[in-house]
Structure formats: C-alpha cells, structure tokens
Short mmCIF file of C-alpha atoms and ligand atoms in Angstrom, two decimals:
data_model
loop_
_atom_site.label_atom_id
_atom_site.label_comp_id
_atom_site.label_asym_id
_atom_site.label_seq_id
_atom_site.Cartn_x
_atom_site.Cartn_y
_atom_site.Cartn_z
CA MET A 1 86.88 117.89 45.36
CA LYS A 2 85.51 119.59 48.74
CA SER A 3 83.43 122.75 48.86
CA TYR A 4 82.80 125.16 51.87
CA GLY A 5 80.51 126.71 52.70
CA TYR A 6 80.44 129.54 55.99
CA VAL A 7 78.15 131.02 58.04
CA LEU A 8 78.88 134.03 59.77
CA PHE A 9 77.09 135.85 62.93
CA TYR A 10 76.98 138.94 64.94
CA SER A 11 78.37 137.17 67.25
CA THR A 12 81.36 134.59 68.87
CA SER A 13 78.85 133.19 71.18
CA ALA A 14 76.56 132.11 68.42
CA ALA A 15 79.14 130.44 66.75
CA LEU A 16 80.36 128.42 69.14
CA ARG A 17 77.32 127.43 70.13
CA THR A 18 76.91 126.24 66.79
CA GLU A 19 80.65 124.34 66.74
CA LYS A 20 79.26 122.59 69.70
CA VAL A 21 75.92 121.51 68.35
CA ALA A 22 77.34 120.54 64.91
CA LYS A 23 79.64 118.54 66.31
CA ILE A 24 76.70 116.36 68.49
CA LEU A 25 74.54 116.63 65.51
CA ASN A 26 77.55 115.04 63.42
CA ILE A 27 77.81 117.42 61.36
CA PRO A 28 81.50 117.73 60.51
CA VAL A 29 82.37 121.97 60.75
CA LYS A 30 85.44 124.38 61.56
CA LEU A 31 85.37 127.34 63.50
CA VAL A 32 88.02 129.71 61.21
CA SER A 33 88.78 133.20 60.91
CA VAL A 34 86.17 135.32 58.39
CA PRO A 35 87.85 134.63 55.12
CA ARG A 36 88.29 138.94 54.23
CA GLN A 37 86.60 138.38 50.74
CA LEU A 38 83.55 137.76 53.16
CA GLY A 39 83.86 140.80 55.32
CA SER A 40 84.03 140.26 59.03
CA ASP A 41 81.13 140.28 61.77
CA CYS A 42 82.50 139.01 64.60
CA GLY A 43 85.73 137.27 63.74
CA VAL A 44 84.82 134.09 63.61
CA CYS A 45 82.83 131.61 61.67
CA ILE A 46 81.61 128.41 60.82
CA GLN A 47 83.26 126.77 57.85
CA PHE A 48 80.94 123.84 56.32
CA ASP A 49 81.69 121.13 53.92
CA THR A 50 78.56 122.28 51.28
CA ALA A 51 77.12 118.45 51.28
CA TYR A 52 76.00 119.95 54.91
CA GLU A 53 74.19 122.78 54.08
CA GLU A 54 70.57 121.63 54.53
CA GLY A 55 71.62 120.54 58.05
CA ILE A 56 73.46 123.40 58.77
CA ARG A 57 70.40 125.25 57.82
CA GLU A 58 67.89 123.04 60.10
CA LEU A 59 70.42 123.05 62.60
CA LEU A 60 70.56 127.49 62.50
CA GLU A 61 66.69 127.00 62.16
CA SER A 62 65.91 124.30 65.44
CA LYS A 63 68.49 125.77 67.59
CA ARG A 64 67.29 129.73 66.99
CA ILE A 65 70.91 130.40 66.60
CA GLU A 66 71.00 133.80 65.41
CA TYR A 67 73.30 134.40 62.04
CA SER A 68 74.22 137.19 59.83
CA ARG A 69 74.14 135.24 57.14
CA ILE A 70 75.00 131.88 54.76
CA HIS A 71 78.33 131.88 52.15
CA ILE A 72 78.12 129.19 49.95
CA MET B 1 90.26 129.90 111.70
CA ILE B 2 87.12 129.02 111.44
CA TYR B 3 85.13 130.11 108.09
CA LEU B 4 80.95 130.08 109.08
CA ASP B 5 80.10 132.64 106.52
CA ASN B 6 80.01 130.71 103.80
CA SER B 7 75.58 132.65 103.11
CA ALA B 8 77.97 135.93 102.56
CA THR B 9 80.38 134.30 99.98
CA SER B 10 81.78 130.71 100.14
CA PHE B 11 85.34 129.94 101.32
CA PRO B 12 87.71 128.19 100.81
CA LYS B 13 87.35 127.52 96.73
CA PRO B 14 87.88 124.40 95.12
CA GLU B 15 91.42 125.00 94.18
CA THR B 16 90.80 124.72 90.10
CA VAL B 17 88.55 128.00 90.71
CA GLY B 18 92.13 129.99 91.67
CA GLN B 19 93.98 127.69 89.00
CA ALA B 20 91.85 128.61 86.01
CA MET B 21 92.16 132.51 86.76
CA LEU B 22 95.71 132.03 87.23
CA ASN B 23 96.00 130.32 83.47
CA PHE B 24 93.57 132.47 82.27
CA ILE B 25 95.41 135.98 83.28
CA ASN B 26 98.59 134.45 82.00
CA ASN B 27 98.33 132.57 79.61
CA ILE B 28 95.13 133.34 77.29
CA GLY B 29 94.31 136.91 78.46
CA ALA B 30 92.47 138.04 75.55
CA ASN B 31 88.99 139.62 75.05
CA PRO B 32 86.14 137.03 74.40
CA GLY B 33 84.26 137.55 70.76
CA ARG B 34 86.26 140.67 70.26
CA SER B 35 88.78 139.76 68.04
CA GLY B 36 89.60 136.73 65.47
CA HIS B 37 93.05 135.64 67.01
CA VAL B 38 93.22 131.96 68.18
CA LEU B 39 93.69 134.05 72.31
CA SER B 40 90.57 136.11 71.63
CA ILE B 41 88.91 132.81 70.70
CA GLU B 42 90.30 130.98 73.63
CA ALA B 43 88.82 133.04 76.08
CA ALA B 44 85.09 133.45 74.33
CA LYS B 45 85.39 129.72 74.72
CA VAL B 46 86.03 129.81 78.13
CA VAL B 47 82.81 131.90 78.62
CA TYR B 48 81.17 129.73 76.68
CA TYR B 49 81.55 126.99 78.33
CA ALA B 50 80.90 128.33 81.35
CA ARG B 51 77.67 129.49 79.82
CA GLU B 52 76.83 125.42 79.10
CA GLU B 53 77.80 124.41 82.60
CA ILE B 54 75.08 126.88 84.16
CA ALA B 55 72.47 126.78 80.80
CA GLU B 56 72.84 122.84 82.16
CA LEU B 57 72.72 123.24 85.80
CA PHE B 58 69.11 125.42 85.53
CA GLY B 59 67.51 123.10 82.97
CA VAL B 60 68.02 125.44 80.13
CA SER B 61 68.47 124.09 76.59
CA ASP B 62 70.07 127.41 74.45
CA PRO B 63 73.63 128.29 77.20
CA LEU B 64 73.09 131.65 75.35
CA ARG B 65 70.39 132.29 77.37
CA VAL B 66 72.64 132.94 80.23
CA VAL B 67 73.90 136.19 80.38
CA PHE B 68 76.42 137.46 82.55
CA SER B 69 76.57 140.30 84.98
CA SER B 70 78.64 140.91 87.90
CA ASN B 71 76.63 139.81 90.88
CA ALA B 72 72.78 138.56 91.28
CA THR B 73 72.24 142.34 92.56
CA GLU B 74 73.13 143.71 89.12
CA SER B 75 70.77 140.79 87.56
CA ILE B 76 67.95 141.54 89.71
CA ASN B 77 68.36 145.20 88.62
CA MET B 78 68.33 144.36 85.24
CA VAL B 79 64.88 142.45 85.43
CA ILE B 80 63.01 145.37 87.47
CA LYS B 81 64.52 148.37 85.70
CA GLY B 82 64.10 146.54 82.48
CA MET B 83 60.67 145.00 82.63
CA CYS B 84 58.78 147.18 84.42
CA LYS B 85 57.24 150.47 83.48
CA PRO B 86 54.98 153.72 85.08
CA GLY B 87 52.12 152.20 86.30
CA ASP B 88 53.39 148.50 87.10
CA HIS B 89 52.80 146.69 90.14
CA VAL B 90 55.41 144.13 91.46
CA LEU B 91 54.56 141.12 93.86
CA VAL B 92 57.60 140.23 96.41
CA SER B 93 58.26 137.56 98.87
CA PRO B 94 58.56 138.79 102.55
CA MET B 95 62.19 137.77 103.03
CA GLU B 96 63.50 139.74 100.19
CA HIS B 97 67.28 140.74 99.95
CA ASN B 98 67.67 144.72 99.63
CA ALA B 99 69.11 143.39 96.35
CA VAL B 100 65.30 143.49 95.52
CA MET B 101 63.73 145.83 97.99
CA ARG B 102 66.29 148.96 97.56
CA CYS B 103 65.92 148.35 93.46
CA LEU B 104 62.51 148.67 94.16
CA GLU B 105 61.93 151.55 96.58
CA ASN B 106 64.42 153.56 93.82
CA CYS B 107 61.42 152.55 91.25
CA ARG B 108 58.47 154.44 92.97
CA SER B 109 60.02 156.90 91.84
CA HIS B 110 58.89 156.19 88.59
CA ASP B 111 55.30 154.72 89.28
CA VAL B 112 56.20 151.10 89.66
CA SER B 113 54.40 150.11 92.90
CA PHE B 114 54.75 146.86 94.96
CA SER B 115 53.21 144.36 97.59
CA VAL B 116 54.09 141.74 99.74
CA LEU B 117 52.48 137.82 98.72
CA PRO B 118 50.48 136.43 101.60
CA SER B 119 53.20 134.04 103.89
CA ASN B 120 52.80 131.93 107.43
CA ASP B 121 54.58 133.51 110.19
CA GLU B 122 57.79 131.92 109.15
CA GLY B 123 58.00 133.90 106.26
CA MET B 124 57.04 131.20 103.62
CA VAL B 125 54.75 132.42 100.49
CA LEU B 126 51.26 130.76 100.60
CA VAL B 127 50.22 129.56 97.30
CA ASP B 128 47.05 129.22 97.08
CA LYS B 129 46.45 133.18 98.53
CA MET B 130 48.42 133.80 95.74
CA ALA B 131 46.05 135.14 93.29
CA GLU B 132 44.14 137.38 96.11
CA ALA B 133 47.63 139.26 95.52
CA ILE B 134 47.10 139.86 91.42
CA LEU B 135 46.36 143.44 90.51
CA PRO B 136 45.59 144.09 87.44
CA ASN B 137 48.80 145.22 86.73
CA THR B 138 51.15 143.16 88.37
CA VAL B 139 54.36 142.50 85.84
CA LEU B 140 56.45 140.43 87.61
CA ILE B 141 56.87 137.75 90.70
CA ILE B 142 59.81 137.78 92.63
CA VAL B 143 61.44 135.11 95.33
CA ASN B 144 64.09 134.66 97.15
CA HIS B 145 64.29 130.79 96.74
CA VAL B 146 66.51 130.76 100.09
CA SER B 147 66.61 132.68 102.48
CA ASN B 148 69.59 134.82 103.65
CA VAL B 149 68.43 135.37 106.81
CA SER B 150 66.99 132.34 108.44
CA GLY B 151 67.24 130.02 105.67
CA LEU B 152 63.80 128.70 104.81
CA ILE B 153 63.43 127.37 101.50
CA GLN B 154 60.02 128.73 99.23
CA PRO B 155 58.06 126.60 97.64
CA ILE B 156 59.60 127.60 94.14
CA ARG B 157 57.44 124.38 92.26
CA GLU B 158 53.88 125.41 93.68
CA ILE B 159 54.70 129.33 92.84
CA GLY B 160 56.34 128.69 89.39
CA LYS B 161 52.60 126.87 88.60
CA THR B 162 50.63 129.05 89.73
CA ALA B 163 52.42 132.33 88.02
CA LYS B 164 52.29 130.19 85.05
CA GLU B 165 48.74 130.08 85.54
CA LEU B 166 48.30 133.71 86.40
CA ASN B 167 50.99 134.56 83.17
CA ILE B 168 52.67 136.63 85.47
CA PRO B 169 56.42 136.02 84.94
CA PHE B 170 58.37 134.87 87.73
CA LEU B 171 61.93 136.00 88.94
CA ILE B 172 63.79 133.97 91.14
CA ASP B 173 66.84 135.43 93.70
CA ALA B 174 69.06 132.02 93.46
CA ALA B 175 71.74 133.83 95.45
CA GLN B 176 72.10 131.76 98.40
CA SER B 177 70.41 128.54 96.61
CA ALA B 178 71.96 128.02 93.24
CA GLY B 179 74.57 125.17 93.67
CA VAL B 180 72.95 123.37 96.44
CA PHE B 181 68.77 122.72 95.98
CA ASP B 182 67.94 122.01 92.00
CA ILE B 183 66.61 124.59 89.97
CA ASN B 184 64.75 123.66 86.75
CA MET B 185 63.64 126.63 85.27
CA GLU B 186 61.31 124.15 82.83
CA THR B 187 60.18 121.87 84.54
CA ASP B 188 59.75 124.62 87.89
CA ASN B 189 57.97 126.67 85.42
CA ILE B 190 60.59 129.92 86.37
CA ASP B 191 61.05 132.29 84.27
CA LEU B 192 64.25 134.45 85.73
CA VAL B 193 66.86 132.93 87.36
CA ALA B 194 69.27 135.99 88.83
CA PHE B 195 72.42 134.36 90.28
CA THR B 196 75.51 135.25 91.82
CA GLY B 197 78.80 133.45 91.61
CA HIS B 198 80.69 133.34 94.80
CA LYS B 199 78.67 131.87 97.39
CA ALA B 200 77.21 128.36 96.85
CA LEU B 201 78.44 127.89 92.59
CA TYR B 202 82.32 128.64 94.64
CA GLY B 203 83.00 131.03 91.62
CA PRO B 204 85.18 134.22 92.49
CA GLN B 205 83.66 137.87 93.88
CA GLY B 206 82.14 139.77 90.85
CA THR B 207 80.61 136.92 88.79
CA GLY B 208 77.09 136.33 88.62
CA GLY B 209 74.23 136.30 86.21
CA LEU B 210 70.80 135.87 84.16
CA VAL B 211 68.59 132.82 83.06
CA ILE B 212 66.50 133.49 80.90
CA ALA B 213 63.95 130.60 80.33
CA ASP B 214 64.07 129.46 76.96
CA GLU B 215 60.16 129.78 76.33
CA PHE B 216 60.30 133.72 77.58
CA SER B 217 60.71 136.25 75.66
CA HIS B 218 63.54 138.75 76.37
CA ASP B 219 61.80 141.08 74.22
CA ARG B 220 60.12 142.51 77.73
CA ILE B 221 63.14 143.13 78.79
CA ALA B 222 65.34 146.23 77.87
CA PRO B 223 68.69 146.18 78.43
CA LEU B 224 70.29 147.78 82.07
CA LYS B 225 73.54 148.95 79.62
CA TYR B 226 74.43 149.89 76.14
CA GLY B 227 77.61 149.74 74.54
CA GLY B 228 79.98 147.78 72.61
CA THR B 229 79.73 143.93 72.36
CA GLY B 230 82.32 142.66 70.08
CA SER B 231 79.11 142.16 67.61
CA LYS B 232 77.56 144.48 64.87
CA SER B 233 79.99 147.01 65.36
CA GLU B 234 79.12 148.53 62.22
CA CYS B 235 75.69 149.40 64.30
CA GLU B 236 75.53 152.47 66.55
CA VAL B 237 71.96 150.82 67.49
CA GLN B 238 72.27 147.56 70.69
CA PRO B 239 72.06 144.34 69.76
CA SER B 240 68.31 142.70 70.30
CA PHE B 241 69.91 138.93 70.08
CA LEU B 242 70.79 136.88 73.68
CA PRO B 243 73.32 137.32 75.66
CA ASP B 244 74.98 140.39 73.50
CA LYS B 245 71.72 142.38 74.70
CA PHE B 246 72.57 142.46 78.09
CA GLU B 247 76.43 142.61 78.01
CA SER B 248 77.67 145.54 77.04
CA GLY B 249 81.84 146.18 78.04
CA THR B 250 83.92 143.71 78.57
CA GLN B 251 82.82 140.62 80.69
CA ASN B 252 84.87 139.51 83.81
CA ALA B 253 86.45 136.42 81.83
CA VAL B 254 88.73 135.67 84.22
CA GLY B 255 86.20 135.44 86.80
CA ILE B 256 83.97 133.56 84.15
CA ALA B 257 87.08 130.95 84.00
CA GLY B 258 86.87 131.06 87.91
CA LEU B 259 83.01 130.14 88.17
CA LEU B 260 83.17 127.55 84.85
CA GLU B 261 85.72 125.78 87.23
CA GLY B 262 83.49 126.69 90.88
CA VAL B 263 80.03 124.98 88.86
CA LYS B 264 82.47 122.31 87.31
CA TYR B 265 83.57 121.40 90.87
CA ILE B 266 79.86 121.10 92.80
CA LYS B 267 78.63 119.43 89.63
CA LYS B 268 80.99 116.61 89.98
CA ILE B 269 80.17 116.41 93.51
CA GLY B 270 76.60 116.15 93.10
CA LEU B 271 74.27 118.85 94.19
CA ASP B 272 72.78 116.45 96.49
CA ASN B 273 75.42 115.38 98.22
CA ILE B 274 76.50 118.78 98.86
CA ARG B 275 73.01 119.29 100.44
CA ALA B 276 73.36 116.14 102.57
CA LYS B 277 76.57 117.02 104.09
CA GLU B 278 75.78 120.79 104.80
CA LYS B 279 72.57 119.55 105.98
CA GLU B 280 74.23 117.44 108.52
CA LEU B 281 76.24 120.33 109.59
CA ALA B 282 73.24 122.12 109.98
CA LYS B 283 71.68 119.95 111.85
CA ARG B 284 75.04 118.91 114.60
CA LEU B 285 74.81 123.13 115.07
CA TYR B 286 71.00 123.47 115.63
CA GLU B 287 71.40 120.85 118.07
CA GLY B 288 74.42 121.49 119.84
CA LEU B 289 73.15 125.55 120.17
CA SER B 290 69.30 124.43 121.49
CA SER B 291 70.83 123.10 124.10
CA ILE B 292 72.71 125.84 125.51
CA PRO B 293 70.68 127.93 127.70
CA GLY B 294 69.75 131.54 126.64
CA ILE B 295 70.07 130.90 123.13
CA LYS B 296 67.75 131.45 120.50
CA ILE B 297 67.60 129.82 117.35
CA TYR B 298 65.20 131.49 113.90
CA SER B 299 65.43 128.65 111.51
CA LYS B 300 63.85 125.03 112.24
CA ASN B 301 65.71 121.76 111.96
CA ASN B 302 63.25 120.91 108.75
CA GLU B 303 62.66 120.44 105.36
CA ASN B 304 61.91 124.21 104.96
CA TYR B 305 65.43 125.21 106.34
CA ALA B 306 68.71 125.23 104.80
CA SER B 307 72.14 125.08 106.59
CA THR B 308 71.77 128.74 107.57
CA ILE B 309 71.47 128.99 111.33
CA PRO B 310 71.03 132.55 113.00
CA PHE B 311 70.57 132.78 116.75
CA THR B 312 70.74 135.39 119.43
CA ILE B 313 71.73 135.49 122.99
CA ASP B 314 69.97 136.79 125.76
CA SER B 315 72.93 138.43 127.63
CA ILE B 316 74.96 139.09 124.75
CA THR B 317 74.22 141.58 122.15
CA THR B 318 74.98 139.96 118.62
CA SER B 319 77.61 142.08 117.50
CA GLU B 320 79.71 141.21 120.31
CA ILE B 321 78.83 137.80 119.95
CA SER B 322 80.04 137.93 116.21
CA ASP B 323 83.15 139.87 117.87
CA ILE B 324 83.54 137.55 120.65
CA LEU B 325 83.59 134.34 118.44
CA ASN B 326 86.01 136.26 116.05
CA GLU B 327 88.57 137.57 118.10
CA LYS B 328 88.67 135.05 120.66
CA TYR B 329 87.83 131.68 119.38
CA GLY B 330 88.98 132.38 115.53
CA VAL B 331 84.82 131.68 114.43
CA LEU B 332 83.80 134.16 111.72
CA CYS B 333 80.05 134.76 111.32
CA ARG B 334 78.49 137.95 110.60
CA ALA B 335 75.69 139.73 113.38
CA GLY B 336 73.53 142.02 112.31
CA LEU B 337 70.77 142.83 109.45
CA HIS B 338 72.25 140.85 106.37
CA CYS B 339 71.44 143.61 103.96
CA SER B 340 67.43 142.06 104.63
CA PRO B 341 65.46 144.69 107.19
CA GLY B 342 62.14 143.02 106.54
CA ALA B 343 62.81 139.53 106.25
CA HIS B 344 64.82 140.03 109.81
CA SER B 345 61.33 141.85 110.48
CA LYS B 346 58.88 138.99 109.42
CA ILE B 347 60.79 136.54 111.60
CA GLY B 348 60.29 138.88 114.36
CA THR B 349 64.79 140.18 114.73
CA TYR B 350 64.26 143.80 113.34
CA PRO B 351 66.09 145.71 114.36
CA ASP B 352 68.60 144.18 116.53
CA GLY B 353 69.13 141.03 114.06
CA THR B 354 71.13 137.93 114.77
CA ALA B 355 74.45 136.21 114.26
CA ARG B 356 74.40 133.92 111.80
CA LEU B 357 76.61 130.65 111.35
CA SER B 358 76.49 129.68 107.60
CA PRO B 359 78.32 126.43 106.90
CA GLY B 360 79.61 125.21 103.61
CA TRP B 361 80.97 122.32 101.97
CA PHE B 362 84.47 122.99 102.55
CA THR B 363 83.41 122.67 106.94
CA THR B 364 84.02 119.59 108.51
CA GLN B 365 82.27 118.32 111.78
CA GLU B 366 84.84 119.27 113.90
CA GLU B 367 84.67 122.80 113.16
CA ILE B 368 81.20 122.57 114.27
CA ASP B 369 81.52 120.87 117.27
CA LYS B 370 84.53 124.07 118.04
CA THR B 371 81.92 126.30 117.54
CA ILE B 372 79.84 125.07 119.59
CA GLU B 373 82.24 124.82 122.46
CA ALA B 374 83.10 128.18 122.02
CA ILE B 375 79.41 129.56 122.25
CA LYS B 376 78.91 127.37 125.52
CA GLU B 377 82.31 128.72 126.83
CA MET B 378 81.14 132.24 125.52
CA VAL B 379 77.27 132.24 127.23
CA ASN B 380 78.76 130.54 130.55
CA GLY B 381 81.41 133.34 130.92
CA SER B 382 79.15 136.30 129.87
C1 PLP C 1 68.95 136.71 98.74
C2 PLP C 1 70.41 137.35 98.54
N1 PLP C 1 69.90 137.98 97.03
C3 PLP C 1 71.10 139.09 96.68
C4 PLP C 1 72.33 138.58 97.22
C5 PLP C 1 72.91 139.67 96.68
O1 PLP C 1 74.56 138.99 95.90
P1 PLP C 1 75.27 139.97 95.78
O2 PLP C 1 76.51 140.60 96.68
O3 PLP C 1 76.09 138.87 95.23
O4 PLP C 1 75.06 140.32 94.40
C6 PLP C 1 72.69 138.08 98.22
C7 PLP C 1 73.90 137.94 99.13
O5 PLP C 1 74.51 139.18 99.75
C8 PLP C 1 72.08 137.19 99.24
O6 PLP C 1 71.78 136.49 99.77
#
C-alpha cells in the first residue's frame, strides 16, 4: 500500500513551484488541501509517495524552495 | 484612427489579453494564494504561470524571483527606497525617466545622493569611463535600457559586465525595452529589472514588476509595503521569502491574467520578429519625415535606436503638432517632455520637448505612410 508524505509551505507560490519542478523531474506529486490534522499554513500542500521522499528533499534543497516542514 | 503612442502604452492589445481578463473576472475571481479552495488555487496558478513566463523572458531560473507590482514606477521605488540608506550614492544614466529621478530627488532628504554617468552627446553611457564615476559610497547603478524620449538603446551588457567588476548592483528600467529587446539577467549581469506590463509586453495598465536575479541577495532590499500576503498568517512580522516579502496586499490578478497572455503572445511571435518589424516601420517613418523641410528628428536611423521617433517642426509648436495630427488626421501621438526633462536636456530639446511617434507591433506600413502624408500636408499648410 502506498503511504503519503506532505510538504507544507508558507506560500501557495512555493507549492506551485514545487509541483511544477516535480513534474519536470518525473516525481509524482499532487497539490492538495492541507490535511486538517497538519494545520494550515497556506491552505495547499504537496502530497507525495514516501518512496520519493529523497527526491523531494533534494528538489526543495537544489531549487532553494522555502517550505515550512515535511510531514511523513 | 492611427495609434502611434505605443511608448506611452501599447494599443491595441492581442485579443487573448482581454479574453483572459474577462474569463478571470467571470469564472475564476478568487484571491490567489489566500485560501485552499479550488478557485483560489486556480487564481494562484494564473499568477504563478505569469511568473514563469516572465522569469523565462528575463533569463531567471526561479519564477518566485518575479515580484509583481503595479508598474515600473513602483518597482523602481521599491529598489531605490528599499536599498539606499543615508549616506549612500546612486549613479544613473542621463536618460532616466521621472520614475527614477523623482524618487532619487525625494531621497535627497534622507541623505541619499546621486550623480550622472559619463555619456556621449546622444546620452549613451560611456562604459570605459564608468569606473571614474564610482564613489566609495555608490550602492546602485540605474540605467534606462531604451529611452522613451529618443529611443536610444543603452549597452546594458557592457554596463552590466563593468558593474559586476566594480561589484555594484545594477538595476535596469526596462519599461520601454521588455518585450522588444533581449534581456538575459544572468548573461548580461543585471541584478534587478523593473518592468511595466502595459507597454511592449502587451498586458493591461496597472501591471508590472521587479525581477531579482537568481544570485542577487534580496536581503539588500527592504520592502516598500508591509501587510497581508496569505502566507504565515499567524505571524505579524513580514515574511522574508520571495515573492511574498514584496507583495503585500491583494494582487492585481485580473491584470496579471491579461499580462500572462500578452507575454505568451510576444513569445509566440518572437522578440526578433517584433524588433525587425518595428525597426522597419521606424525606418520608413524616419526616411519619410527626413525629406520634409523644416523638420528635425532627434533619433537616428541606426542600430543604436529603437523605433521611437521624436521630432520638431520649425514653424509649429510640439503641442500644436499633436493637436493637429489628432484632430485633422486622426494620428495619435504624444508631445512634450514625456516625464523626462533630463533626457530632453541631454538631447537639446528642453524645455519645448518634441512630438513623439511610436509604432508598435500592430502598426501597419499603410498607417506609417498616411502619417507621413499628414505631416507633409500640415507643414505645407502652416
Ligand atoms: C523609461 C520609462 N521608465 C518608466 C516608465 C514608467 O512606467 P509606468 O508608468 O508604467 O510605471 C515609463 C513609461 O512611462 C518609461 O518610458
């Protein structure tokens, strides 16, 4: 069964940028509303398959995208 | 009607510009980045796509380094007011618009000084003399890429290279050039670009922005405005990340939706094609006007000039020229000083100014020919 992780952002712009870059890098992600239990920073977050956690972290690092936290 | 005032604002716009704005207002309408619902995300996407297109246009890899504002003027204010501290000094070209000059004049009262870069008679910055003008407290160099007064094109690549060697941040005012001339902030060593959306980017009025180079630290610029950004709402301190740091208050998303289409349109046509067509029109206009007795043209028909044609006629004042062209011939142009008294002084047309004809992408050869005929008739009749 797939398990999901979430990247929470301060701003929607950063979430949209992450979605776009992930698509280019072939990392499957989805822009979703922040799950209630994770609280709300900007309303939307990036959902990813935990199998891609490393790729996601690398992406955020290399593109210097500001995010609030990663929830696994 | 023949619209030859594209340097003031482009008209008409590509059809898709108005359509996108109508679609936004009727079908999207929400506040970008403020909420998590589908319409807010839709709105945020439109704004984000516009950032992407504009980042690519200026050779910047991170779209979040495109900060939206209401126009070039606001962006220029953001940089000058945000960077200059008491005791600092700024260098400018002699061809600056009041967007730069009034802001600098105002900053004098905060003990910010400025001086003008060495230039030739036409106002072109002398790159090899730049270093001599630098003071120990110079913190910024500002150059108007393409003059709204004469169409003079500044050698921004060479200026950028020298500014980099001198380690001084370099801002260009791309109000007239963005959308016509290639600007690559990385290879041209430009730290900051102030652009306006309503001229050669073919967007609506009230759009514009500041683009911050990938390697330029925005910590050097304090925000001009503070307020809500939709991000970090729990925090009463202004966010420090881009673009939110500089984008307080609800953005002009309707306008940005239009700007996005304008930018897509010019990219589809290709800047080189736009440039070639406008230059061809300007050449025709230049040659046609040159043969009229008593007329004086203040641009040159060479590669140092864009398609703006400023002129005067011995026997008719500039305001009369524009009135007669408007009323009798339906030719719309702008007379006077074009918000740039310093640039007019430099080319010798202060205080009377000039009449300015500025073709755009949608101008036709036939319109140019009619305009030449109208001016001939006007001169003969005077
Ligand atoms: C060279 C130049 N700088 C700045 C501006 C100001 O543009 P805006 O009025 O869109 O801020 C203009 C246009 O009027 C211009 O031609």
